[in-house]
Amino acid sequence: MKISFKWLKNYLDFQLTPERISEILTDTGLEVEGLHSFEEIQGGLEGIVIGEVMSCEPHPDADRLKVTTVNLGDEIVQIVCGAPNVRKGIKVVVSKVGATLYPKGEKPFKIKKAKIRGVESVGMICAEDEIGLGVAHEGIIILPDSAKVGLEASHYFEIYRDHQLEIGLTPNRCDAMGHIGVARDLKAFLNFHENANLEIKLPESVIKTGTTSQNKGVKINIENPELCPRYIGAVLDNVVVEPSPKWLKNHLKSIGLEPINNVVDVTNFVMFEFGTPMHAFDRNAIQNDISIKNAIKGTEFETLDGEKRKLTGSELMITSGGENLCMAGVFGGLHSGVSNKTTSIFLESAIFNATSIRKTAKAHALQTDASFRFERGVDPTFTEKTMLRAISLIQEITGARLAMEPVIIDHVDKTPKNISFSTTFLNNRLGTQLLTSEICKILSNLDFKCKNTLGENIEVTVPQYRIDVTRAEDVLEEVLRIYGFNKVALPKKWHISFPVEDGKNEENIQRTTSELFVSRGFNEVLNNSLRKNDLGDDEKTSVAILNPLSKELATMRKSLFFGLLETIEYNQNRQQVEQRIFEFGKTYFKTNDKYVETRELAFAISGKVNDQSWQYKTRNLDFFDLKQSCDNLMTKLGIKKKLIEGANIDGLFERSYAYTVGKDSLIEFGQVNTSHCKKAGVKSKTFIAIANWDLLLKYSNAKTIFKELPKTFFVRRDFSLILDENVEYASIENEGYKANKKLLKDITLFDVYEGDKLPKGKKSYAVSFTFQDNDSTLQDSTIDPIMEDIRKKLEENLGAELRG
């Protein structure tokens, strides 16, 4: 939410810098996420001054140009000008060398000393559009003779400057959705810490009453008071809709709003002043009744943005004569809004049910300033004040006449909410030593009514607008945020009980796994668990969100697969050539009407290795790089696995493999299906592994064992094998380790050959076998029988032949 620094000063008399105000608000829980300067005209006319043309002569080499000398007060400069209305003796606006201009609709440019057709030009005499004052470009700006030479243009044109505070408003702070609410927190802080004795200056509303017009009157009916506990309506006629005055435009621009017209701008101004939304209808577009009721399911309604929306039946609608005018508290209708032809308006100030508004806004993917406030809950005591304030401003600006005085339909529960606690309770909970008088001072400045009932006991009456305060702890939070979180002293002694850990610490296993991936060049990512239905499969297995933020975030993810793919696409578009990423996260689905939540670990590789390296050869990351990462993971976790062909049930991979233990599939990995890559916009081959983290934890048996380094040498023997082309290397490993697990330490594939020198359907693998005995040096008499056993197993089980 954006707040104007100058606007705040309308309600509170303080002499503090914007930076200090930002610090105070952040300390009170209204975190200022950004502080920006605002200028009515971009650049603030910096480096632009008032000048007087002392001479004006034709350019020696251009018929349409003039060579002028201009007095800038502190210097006289020569400027070449092509404007038809430039002449001797006039006062003009001059941009000095070094100034930056921001012409409307064009790129900014810096004024430099230049030669134009051989004549030196030092500066520029400006037209309206060149400095952002207007759109005219027929000639330069000519000022009255009274304009003072050398005066900065920003002072002459009284350019409005301000500071914009961007507040990260939390959902519970419905009391701070307007400038007055923010000023209230500021007042409480300054009065407590600096004894400033400040009071909020609420704006005065001067209403010019007139004769009520019978034909302008509107009967108001609320069909469901639970969804609309208060509604106020009034009618003004003789309204002249035109652009807003400069002060109103600047106030709105300072918080990022674009002015529309004087009536709409007033409703927006009052909303950001009090935090209570308003709406203005064209009175001639409605009949003599207003009904607030639920929509009829299936009805089409055309909103202000021109989009036709099908109503679900749960929306609360403002209607007249059976016609829908507006989605209550969310968005207006196209045909009932205020236009330049409007001469009479119906003003609305109301309270709508927060849950109803949120559901409507989310169902139609609408997020408006009004829905933002109604979803959190508005101050019921301000609805009448905002109505009177809006009427007063519209009368002041447009000269309108009040044709129907405000009619109030009120069903608000005004039962006071009282909460009791003791000073000791507060101090024990907060770690403070506040006095009862100090507590009451803080709360009184926040509009809580305090009564010291007996001794240390305090009873407070909660303001009606603080719907988030329901128990003593909530009141304590209010005291603490004004007193200051940073003022709570840390105890000198901490009493901590360390839990006894079981043998398998899941957090430590995840941490060491993360460290493994990072050491291998991977980066950890974190994707949103809310997604669209990526596979478009049966919705019965998807966990749908009842009130999704958008269609793209309508279900809980079933897999980490698509999030990784989108991350790769995002990074590829930002020139990241080599990508290695991993993610821990939960996945969700339904089976047999039961919700299932699973923890997953997913990792992916894509792109090139050693790109543009002079030392190493560039190559593409491939399946074997991914498999190596899978092997490293299983080894790190101490899991003895079996490699099989993956199920690839959802068609995520071109072909997949899986590591299993018993009947449980722990990791499935492979090259991503090209159709998924294309859909995601991924340009290079991508390889992903999806691991069931719950199962990995179940079977993990990682133990750190320290062994003495062997004192003997290892022995290596090689086989060059001819096999059928469909035999996989993993089969060779399996047969080799069956022969001798004690002495055989490693099996490595170091060469592959497929070519015309081999029979059709055959391939050649060159495989090394490494043997070592930690206690004694191995002899040929020991190794030869093992190698012969391996040869027989490969021949019998895999059809392998030794290549001559």
Coordinates of N, CA, C and O in Angstrom, one line a residue, residues 223-371:
E223 N -31.4 -7.2 1.1 CA -32.0 -8.5 1.2 C -31.3 -9.4 2.2 O -31.9 -10.3 2.8
N224 N -30.0 -9.2 2.3 CA -29.2 -10.1 3.2 C -28.3 -9.2 4.1 O -27.1 -9.0 3.7
P225 N -28.8 -8.8 5.3 CA -28.0 -7.9 6.1 C -26.7 -8.5 6.6 O -25.8 -7.8 7.0
E226 N -26.6 -9.8 6.6 CA -25.4 -10.4 7.1 C -24.2 -10.1 6.1 O -23.1 -10.0 6.5
L227 N -24.6 -10.0 4.8 CA -23.6 -9.7 3.8 C -23.4 -8.2 3.6 O -22.4 -7.8 3.0
C228 N -24.4 -7.4 4.1 CA -24.2 -5.9 4.0 C -24.9 -5.3 5.2 O -26.0 -4.9 5.3
P229 N -24.1 -5.3 6.3 CA -24.7 -4.8 7.6 C -24.9 -3.3 7.6 O -25.7 -2.8 8.5
R230 N -24.3 -2.5 6.7 CA -24.5 -1.1 6.7 C -24.4 -0.6 5.3 O -23.5 -0.9 4.5
Y231 N -25.4 0.3 4.9 CA -25.4 0.9 3.6 C -25.9 2.3 3.7 O -26.9 2.6 4.3
I232 N -25.1 3.2 3.1 CA -25.5 4.6 3.1 C -25.5 5.1 1.6 O -24.6 4.9 0.9
G233 N -26.6 5.8 1.3 CA -26.7 6.3 -0.1 C -27.2 7.8 -0.1 O -27.9 8.2 0.8
A234 N -26.7 8.5 -1.0 CA -27.1 9.9 -1.2 C -27.0 10.3 -2.7 O -26.4 9.6 -3.5
V235 N -27.8 11.3 -3.0 CA -27.9 11.8 -4.4 C -27.5 13.2 -4.5 O -27.9 14.1 -3.7
L236 N -26.6 13.5 -5.5 CA -26.3 14.9 -5.9 C -26.6 15.1 -7.3 O -26.3 14.3 -8.2
D237 N -27.1 16.3 -7.6 CA -27.3 16.7 -9.0 C -26.7 18.0 -9.3 O -25.9 18.5 -8.4
N238 N -26.9 18.5 -10.5 CA -26.1 19.7 -11.0 C -24.6 19.4 -11.0 O -23.8 20.3 -10.7
V239 N -24.2 18.2 -11.2 CA -22.8 17.8 -11.2 C -22.2 18.1 -12.5 O -22.8 17.8 -13.6
V240 N -21.0 18.7 -12.5 CA -20.3 18.9 -13.8 C -19.0 18.1 -13.7 O -18.1 18.3 -12.9
V241 N -19.0 17.0 -14.6 CA -17.9 16.1 -14.6 C -16.8 16.7 -15.5 O -17.0 16.9 -16.7
E242 N -15.6 16.9 -15.0 CA -14.5 17.4 -15.7 C -13.2 17.0 -15.0 O -13.2 16.3 -14.0
P243 N -12.0 17.3 -15.6 CA -10.8 17.0 -14.9 C -10.7 17.6 -13.5 O -11.2 18.7 -13.2
S244 N -10.0 16.9 -12.6 CA -9.9 17.3 -11.2 C -9.0 18.5 -11.1 O -8.1 18.7 -11.9
P245 N -9.1 19.3 -10.0 CA -8.1 20.4 -9.8 C -6.8 19.8 -9.5 O -6.6 18.6 -9.2
K246 N -5.8 20.7 -9.6 CA -4.4 20.2 -9.6 C -4.0 19.6 -8.2 O -3.4 18.5 -8.2
W247 N -4.5 20.1 -7.1 CA -4.2 19.5 -5.8 C -4.7 18.1 -5.7 O -4.0 17.3 -5.1
L248 N -5.9 17.8 -6.2 CA -6.5 16.5 -6.1 C -5.7 15.5 -7.0 O -5.4 14.4 -6.6
K249 N -5.3 16.0 -8.2 CA -4.5 15.1 -9.1 C -3.2 14.8 -8.5 O -2.8 13.6 -8.5
N250 N -2.5 15.8 -7.9 CA -1.2 15.5 -7.3 C -1.3 14.5 -6.1 O -0.4 13.7 -5.9
H251 N -2.4 14.7 -5.3 CA -2.5 13.7 -4.2 C -2.6 12.3 -4.7 O -2.0 11.4 -4.1
L252 N -3.4 12.1 -5.7 CA -3.6 10.8 -6.2 C -2.4 10.2 -6.9 O -2.0 9.1 -6.8
K253 N -1.7 11.1 -7.7 CA -0.5 10.7 -8.4 C 0.6 10.3 -7.4 O 1.4 9.4 -7.7
S254 N 0.6 11.0 -6.3 CA 1.7 10.7 -5.3 C 1.6 9.3 -4.7 O 2.6 8.9 -4.1
I255 N 0.4 8.7 -4.8 CA 0.3 7.3 -4.4 C 0.1 6.3 -5.5 O -0.3 5.2 -5.3
G256 N 0.4 6.8 -6.7 CA 0.4 5.9 -7.9 C -0.9 5.7 -8.6 O -1.0 4.8 -9.4
L257 N -1.9 6.6 -8.3 CA -3.2 6.5 -9.0 C -3.2 7.5 -10.1 O -2.8 8.7 -9.9
E258 N -3.9 7.1 -11.2 CA -4.0 8.0 -12.3 C -5.4 8.7 -12.2 O -6.4 8.0 -12.1
P259 N -5.4 10.0 -12.2 CA -6.7 10.8 -12.1 C -7.6 10.4 -13.3 O -7.1 10.2 -14.4
I260 N -8.9 10.3 -13.0 CA -9.9 10.0 -14.1 C -10.8 11.2 -14.3 O -10.8 11.7 -15.4
N261 N -11.6 11.6 -13.4 CA -12.4 12.8 -13.4 C -12.7 13.2 -12.0 O -12.4 12.5 -11.0
N262 N -13.3 14.4 -11.8 CA -13.4 14.9 -10.5 C -14.2 14.1 -9.5 O -13.9 14.0 -8.3
V263 N -15.3 13.5 -10.0 CA -16.2 12.7 -9.2 C -15.5 11.4 -8.7 O -15.4 11.0 -7.5
V264 N -15.0 10.6 -9.7 CA -14.3 9.4 -9.4 C -13.0 9.6 -8.5 O -12.7 8.9 -7.6
D265 N -12.3 10.7 -8.8 CA -11.1 11.1 -8.1 C -11.4 11.4 -6.6 O -10.7 11.0 -5.7
V266 N -12.6 12.0 -6.4 CA -13.0 12.3 -5.0 C -13.3 11.0 -4.2 O -12.8 10.8 -3.1
T267 N -13.9 10.0 -4.9 CA -14.2 8.8 -4.2 C -12.9 8.0 -3.9 O -12.8 7.4 -2.8
N268 N -11.9 8.1 -4.8 CA -10.6 7.5 -4.6 C -9.9 8.2 -3.5 O -9.2 7.6 -2.6
F269 N -9.9 9.5 -3.5 CA -9.2 10.3 -2.5 C -9.8 10.0 -1.1 O -9.0 9.8 -0.2
V270 N -11.1 9.9 -1.0 CA -11.7 9.7 0.4 C -11.3 8.2 0.8 O -11.1 8.0 2.0
M271 N -11.3 7.3 -0.1 CA -11.0 5.9 0.2 C -9.6 5.8 0.8 O -9.3 5.2 1.8
F272 N -8.6 6.5 0.2 CA -7.2 6.5 0.7 C -7.0 7.4 1.9 O -6.0 7.3 2.5
E273 N -8.0 8.3 2.1 CA -7.9 9.1 3.3 C -8.4 8.3 4.5 O -7.7 8.2 5.5
F274 N -9.6 7.7 4.5 CA -10.2 7.0 5.6 C -9.9 5.5 5.6 O -10.1 4.9 6.6
G275 N -9.6 5.0 4.4 CA -9.5 3.5 4.3 C -10.8 2.9 4.0 O -10.9 1.6 4.1
T276 N -11.9 3.6 3.7 CA -13.2 3.1 3.4 C -13.6 3.4 2.0 O -13.7 4.5 1.6
P277 N -13.8 2.3 1.2 CA -14.1 2.5 -0.2 C -15.5 3.1 -0.4 O -16.4 3.0 0.4
M278 N -15.6 3.8 -1.5 CA -16.9 4.4 -1.9 C -17.1 4.1 -3.4 O -16.2 3.7 -4.1
H279 N -18.3 4.3 -3.9 CA -18.6 4.1 -5.3 C -19.7 5.1 -5.7 O -20.6 5.5 -4.9
A280 N -19.5 5.7 -6.9 CA -20.4 6.6 -7.5 C -21.1 6.1 -8.7 O -20.4 5.5 -9.6
F281 N -22.4 6.1 -8.7 CA -23.2 5.6 -9.9 C -23.8 6.8 -10.6 O -24.1 7.9 -10.0
D282 N -23.9 6.7 -11.9 CA -24.7 7.7 -12.7 C -26.2 7.6 -12.3 O -26.8 6.5 -12.6
R283 N -26.7 8.6 -11.7 CA -28.1 8.5 -11.2 C -29.1 8.2 -12.4 O -30.1 7.5 -12.2
N284 N -28.8 8.7 -13.5 CA -29.7 8.5 -14.7 C -29.6 7.1 -15.2 O -30.5 6.7 -16.0
A285 N -28.7 6.3 -14.8 CA -28.5 4.9 -15.2 C -29.3 4.0 -14.3 O -29.3 2.8 -14.6
I286 N -29.8 4.5 -13.2 CA -30.5 3.6 -12.3 C -31.9 4.1 -12.1 O -32.3 5.3 -12.4
Q287 N -32.8 3.3 -11.6 CA -34.2 3.7 -11.3 C -34.3 4.2 -9.9 O -33.3 4.6 -9.3
N288 N -35.5 4.2 -9.3 CA -35.7 4.8 -8.0 C -35.5 3.9 -6.9 O -36.0 4.1 -5.8
D289 N -34.8 2.7 -7.1 CA -34.6 1.8 -6.1 C -33.2 1.2 -6.2 O -32.6 1.1 -7.3
I290 N -32.6 0.9 -5.0 CA -31.3 0.2 -5.0 C -31.6 -1.0 -4.1 O -32.0 -0.9 -2.9
S291 N -31.2 -2.2 -4.6 CA -31.3 -3.5 -3.8 C -30.0 -4.1 -3.8 O -29.3 -4.2 -4.8
I292 N -29.6 -4.6 -2.6 CA -28.4 -5.3 -2.4 C -28.7 -6.7 -2.1 O -29.3 -7.1 -1.1
K293 N -28.4 -7.6 -3.1 CA -28.8 -9.0 -3.0 C -27.8 -9.9 -3.7 O -27.0 -9.4 -4.5
N294 N -28.0 -11.2 -3.6 CA -27.1 -12.1 -4.2 C -27.4 -12.2 -5.7 O -28.6 -12.1 -6.1
A295 N -26.4 -12.5 -6.5 CA -26.6 -12.7 -8.0 C -27.4 -13.9 -8.3 O -27.5 -14.9 -7.5
I296 N -28.0 -13.9 -9.5 CA -28.7 -15.1 -10.0 C -27.6 -15.9 -10.8 O -26.9 -15.3 -11.7
K297 N -27.5 -17.1 -10.5 CA -26.4 -18.0 -11.1 C -26.6 -18.0 -12.6 O -27.7 -18.2 -13.1
G298 N -25.5 -17.9 -13.3 CA -25.5 -18.0 -14.8 C -25.7 -16.6 -15.5 O -25.5 -16.5 -16.7
T299 N -26.1 -15.6 -14.7 CA -26.3 -14.3 -15.3 C -25.0 -13.7 -15.8 O -23.9 -13.8 -15.1
E300 N -25.0 -13.0 -16.9 CA -23.8 -12.3 -17.4 C -23.8 -10.9 -16.9 O -24.9 -10.2 -16.9
F301 N -22.6 -10.4 -16.6 CA -22.5 -9.0 -16.1 C -21.3 -8.4 -16.7 O -20.2 -8.9 -16.6
E302 N -21.5 -7.2 -17.3 CA -20.3 -6.6 -18.0 C -19.7 -5.5 -17.1 O -20.4 -4.6 -16.7
T303 N -18.5 -5.7 -16.7 CA -17.8 -4.9 -15.8 C -17.1 -3.7 -16.5 O -17.1 -3.6 -17.7
L304 N -16.6 -2.8 -15.7 CA -16.0 -1.5 -16.2 C -14.9 -1.8 -17.2 O -14.7 -0.9 -18.1
D305 N -14.2 -2.9 -17.1 CA -13.1 -3.2 -18.1 C -13.7 -3.7 -19.4 O -12.9 -4.1 -20.3
G306 N -15.0 -3.8 -19.6 CA -15.6 -4.3 -20.8 C -15.7 -5.8 -20.9 O -16.1 -6.3 -22.0
E307 N -15.3 -6.5 -19.9 CA -15.4 -7.9 -20.0 C -16.7 -8.5 -19.4 O -17.2 -8.0 -18.4
K308 N -17.3 -9.4 -20.1 CA -18.5 -10.0 -19.7 C -18.2 -11.2 -18.8 O -17.5 -12.1 -19.2
R309 N -18.7 -11.2 -17.6 CA -18.4 -12.2 -16.6 C -19.7 -13.0 -16.2 O -20.7 -12.4 -16.0
K310 N -19.6 -14.3 -16.2 CA -20.7 -15.1 -15.8 C -20.7 -15.3 -14.3 O -19.7 -15.7 -13.7
L311 N -21.8 -14.9 -13.7 CA -21.9 -14.9 -12.2 C -22.2 -16.3 -11.7 O -22.9 -17.1 -12.3
T312 N -21.6 -16.6 -10.5 CA -21.8 -17.9 -9.9 C -23.0 -18.0 -9.0 O -23.4 -19.1 -8.6
G313 N -23.5 -16.9 -8.6 CA -24.7 -16.9 -7.7 C -24.3 -16.6 -6.3 O -25.2 -16.3 -5.5
S314 N -23.0 -16.6 -6.0 CA -22.6 -16.3 -4.6 C -22.2 -14.8 -4.5 O -22.0 -14.3 -3.4
E315 N -22.1 -14.1 -5.6 CA -21.7 -12.7 -5.6 C -22.8 -11.8 -5.0 O -24.0 -12.0 -5.2
L316 N -22.4 -10.8 -4.2 CA -23.3 -9.8 -3.7 C -23.4 -8.7 -4.7 O -22.3 -8.1 -5.1
M317 N -24.5 -8.3 -5.2 CA -24.7 -7.4 -6.3 C -25.5 -6.2 -5.8 O -26.4 -6.3 -5.0
I318 N -25.1 -5.0 -6.4 CA -25.9 -3.8 -6.2 C -26.8 -3.7 -7.5 O -26.3 -3.7 -8.6
T319 N -28.1 -3.8 -7.3 CA -29.1 -3.8 -8.4 C -30.1 -2.7 -8.3 O -30.3 -2.1 -7.3
S320 N -30.7 -2.4 -9.5 CA -31.8 -1.4 -9.5 C -32.7 -1.8 -10.6 O -32.3 -2.1 -11.8
G321 N -34.0 -1.9 -10.2 CA -35.0 -2.4 -11.2 C -34.8 -3.7 -11.7 O -35.1 -4.0 -12.9
G322 N -34.1 -4.6 -11.0 CA -33.8 -5.9 -11.4 C -32.5 -6.0 -12.2 O -32.1 -7.1 -12.6
E323 N -31.9 -4.9 -12.5 CA -30.7 -4.9 -13.4 C -29.4 -4.8 -12.4 O -29.4 -4.0 -11.5
N324 N -28.4 -5.6 -12.8 CA -27.2 -5.5 -12.0 C -26.4 -4.3 -12.3 O -26.2 -3.9 -13.5
L325 N -26.0 -3.5 -11.3 CA -25.2 -2.3 -11.5 C -23.7 -2.5 -11.1 O -22.9 -1.9 -11.8
C326 N -23.5 -3.3 -10.1 CA -22.1 -3.4 -9.6 C -21.9 -4.7 -8.8 O -22.8 -5.2 -8.2
M327 N -20.7 -5.2 -8.9 CA -20.3 -6.3 -7.9 C -19.9 -5.6 -6.6 O -18.9 -4.9 -6.6
A328 N -20.8 -5.8 -5.6 CA -20.6 -5.0 -4.4 C -19.2 -5.2 -3.8 O -18.7 -6.3 -3.6
G329 N -18.5 -4.0 -3.6 CA -17.2 -4.0 -3.0 C -16.1 -4.5 -3.8 O -15.0 -4.6 -3.4
V330 N -16.4 -4.8 -5.1 CA -15.3 -5.4 -6.0 C -15.1 -4.6 -7.2 O -14.0 -4.0 -7.4
F331 N -16.1 -4.5 -8.1 CA -15.9 -3.8 -9.4 C -17.3 -3.3 -9.9 O -18.3 -4.0 -9.7
G332 N -17.2 -2.1 -10.5 CA -18.4 -1.5 -11.0 C -18.8 -2.0 -12.4 O -18.1 -2.7 -13.1
G333 N -20.0 -1.7 -12.8 CA -20.6 -2.1 -14.1 C -20.3 -1.1 -15.1 O -20.1 0.1 -14.8
L334 N -20.2 -1.5 -16.4 CA -19.8 -0.7 -17.5 C -20.9 0.4 -17.7 O -20.5 1.6 -18.1
H335 N -22.1 0.1 -17.5 CA -23.2 1.1 -17.9 C -23.7 1.9 -16.8 O -24.6 2.7 -17.1
S336 N -23.2 1.8 -15.6 CA -23.7 2.6 -14.5 C -22.7 3.5 -13.9 O -23.0 4.2 -12.9
G337 N -21.5 3.5 -14.5 CA -20.4 4.4 -14.0 C -20.5 5.8 -14.4 O -21.3 6.2 -15.3
V338 N -19.8 6.7 -13.7 CA -19.8 8.1 -14.0 C -19.0 8.4 -15.3 O -17.9 7.9 -15.5
S339 N -19.6 9.2 -16.2 CA -18.9 9.6 -17.4 C -19.0 11.1 -17.6 O -19.5 11.8 -16.7
N340 N -18.4 11.6 -18.7 CA -18.4 13.0 -18.9 C -19.8 13.6 -19.1 O -20.0 14.8 -19.0
K341 N -20.7 12.7 -19.4 CA -22.1 13.2 -19.7 C -23.0 13.1 -18.4 O -24.1 13.6 -18.4
T342 N -22.4 12.6 -17.3 CA -23.1 12.5 -16.0 C -23.4 13.9 -15.5 O -22.5 14.7 -15.4
T343 N -24.7 14.1 -15.0 CA -25.1 15.3 -14.3 C -25.6 15.1 -12.9 O -25.8 16.0 -12.2
S344 N -25.9 13.8 -12.6 CA -26.5 13.5 -11.3 C -25.9 12.2 -10.9 O -25.7 11.3 -11.7
I345 N -25.5 12.1 -9.6 CA -24.8 10.8 -9.1 C -25.5 10.3 -7.9 O -26.1 11.0 -7.1
F346 N -25.4 9.0 -7.7 CA -25.8 8.3 -6.5 C -24.5 7.8 -5.8 O -23.8 7.0 -6.4
L347 N -24.3 8.3 -4.6 CA -23.1 7.9 -3.9 C -23.4 6.8 -2.9 O -24.4 6.8 -2.2
E348 N -22.4 5.9 -2.8 CA -22.6 4.7 -1.9 C -21.4 4.6 -1.0 O -20.2 4.8 -1.4
S349 N -21.7 4.4 0.3 CA -20.7 4.1 1.3 C -21.3 3.0 2.1 O -22.4 3.1 2.7
A350 N -20.5 1.9 2.2 CA -21.1 0.7 2.8 C -20.1 -0.2 3.5 O -18.9 0.0 3.5
I351 N -20.6 -1.2 4.2 CA -19.8 -2.3 4.8 C -20.3 -3.6 4.2 O -21.5 -3.9 4.2
F352 N -19.4 -4.4 3.6 CA -19.8 -5.7 3.0 C -19.0 -6.8 3.7 O -17.9 -6.5 4.2
N353 N -19.6 -7.9 3.8 CA -19.0 -9.1 4.4 C -17.6 -9.4 3.8 O -17.5 -9.6 2.6
A354 N -16.6 -9.5 4.6 CA -15.2 -9.7 4.1 C -15.1 -11.0 3.3 O -14.5 -11.1 2.3
T355 N -15.6 -12.1 3.9 CA -15.5 -13.4 3.2 C -16.2 -13.4 1.9 O -15.7 -13.9 0.9
S356 N -17.4 -12.8 1.8 CA -18.1 -12.7 0.5 C -17.4 -12.0 -0.5 O -17.3 -12.4 -1.7
I357 N -16.8 -10.9 -0.1 CA -16.0 -10.0 -1.1 C -14.8 -10.8 -1.6 O -14.5 -10.8 -2.8
R358 N -14.1 -11.5 -0.7 CA -12.9 -12.2 -1.1 C -13.2 -13.3 -2.1 O -12.6 -13.5 -3.1
K359 N -14.3 -14.0 -1.8 CA -14.7 -15.1 -2.7 C -15.1 -14.6 -4.1 O -14.7 -15.2 -5.1
T360 N -15.8 -13.5 -4.1 CA -16.1 -12.9 -5.4 C -14.9 -12.4 -6.2 O -14.8 -12.7 -7.4
A361 N -14.0 -11.7 -5.5 CA -12.8 -11.2 -6.1 C -11.9 -12.4 -6.7 O -11.4 -12.3 -7.8
K362 N -11.8 -13.4 -5.9 CA -11.0 -14.5 -6.4 C -11.6 -15.3 -7.5 O -11.0 -15.8 -8.4
A363 N -13.0 -15.5 -7.4 CA -13.7 -16.2 -8.4 C -13.6 -15.6 -9.8 O -13.6 -16.3 -10.8
H364 N -13.5 -14.2 -9.8 CA -13.4 -13.5 -11.1 C -12.0 -12.9 -11.3 O -11.8 -12.1 -12.2
A365 N -11.0 -13.4 -10.5 CA -9.6 -12.9 -10.7 C -9.5 -11.4 -10.7 O -8.9 -10.8 -11.6
L366 N -10.2 -10.8 -9.8 CA -10.2 -9.3 -9.7 C -9.5 -8.9 -8.4 O -9.9 -9.4 -7.3
Q367 N -8.6 -8.0 -8.4 CA -8.0 -7.4 -7.2 C -8.0 -5.9 -7.4 O -7.3 -5.3 -8.1
T368 N -9.0 -5.3 -6.7 CA -9.2 -3.8 -6.8 C -8.8 -3.2 -5.4 O -8.7 -3.9 -4.4
D369 N -8.6 -1.9 -5.4 CA -8.4 -1.2 -4.2 C -9.5 -1.4 -3.2 O -9.3 -1.5 -2.0
A370 N -10.8 -1.4 -3.7 CA -11.9 -1.6 -2.9 C -12.0 -3.0 -2.3 O -12.1 -3.2 -1.1
S371 N -11.8 -4.0 -3.1 CA -11.8 -5.4 -2.6 C -10.7 -5.6 -1.6 O -10.9 -6.4 -0.6

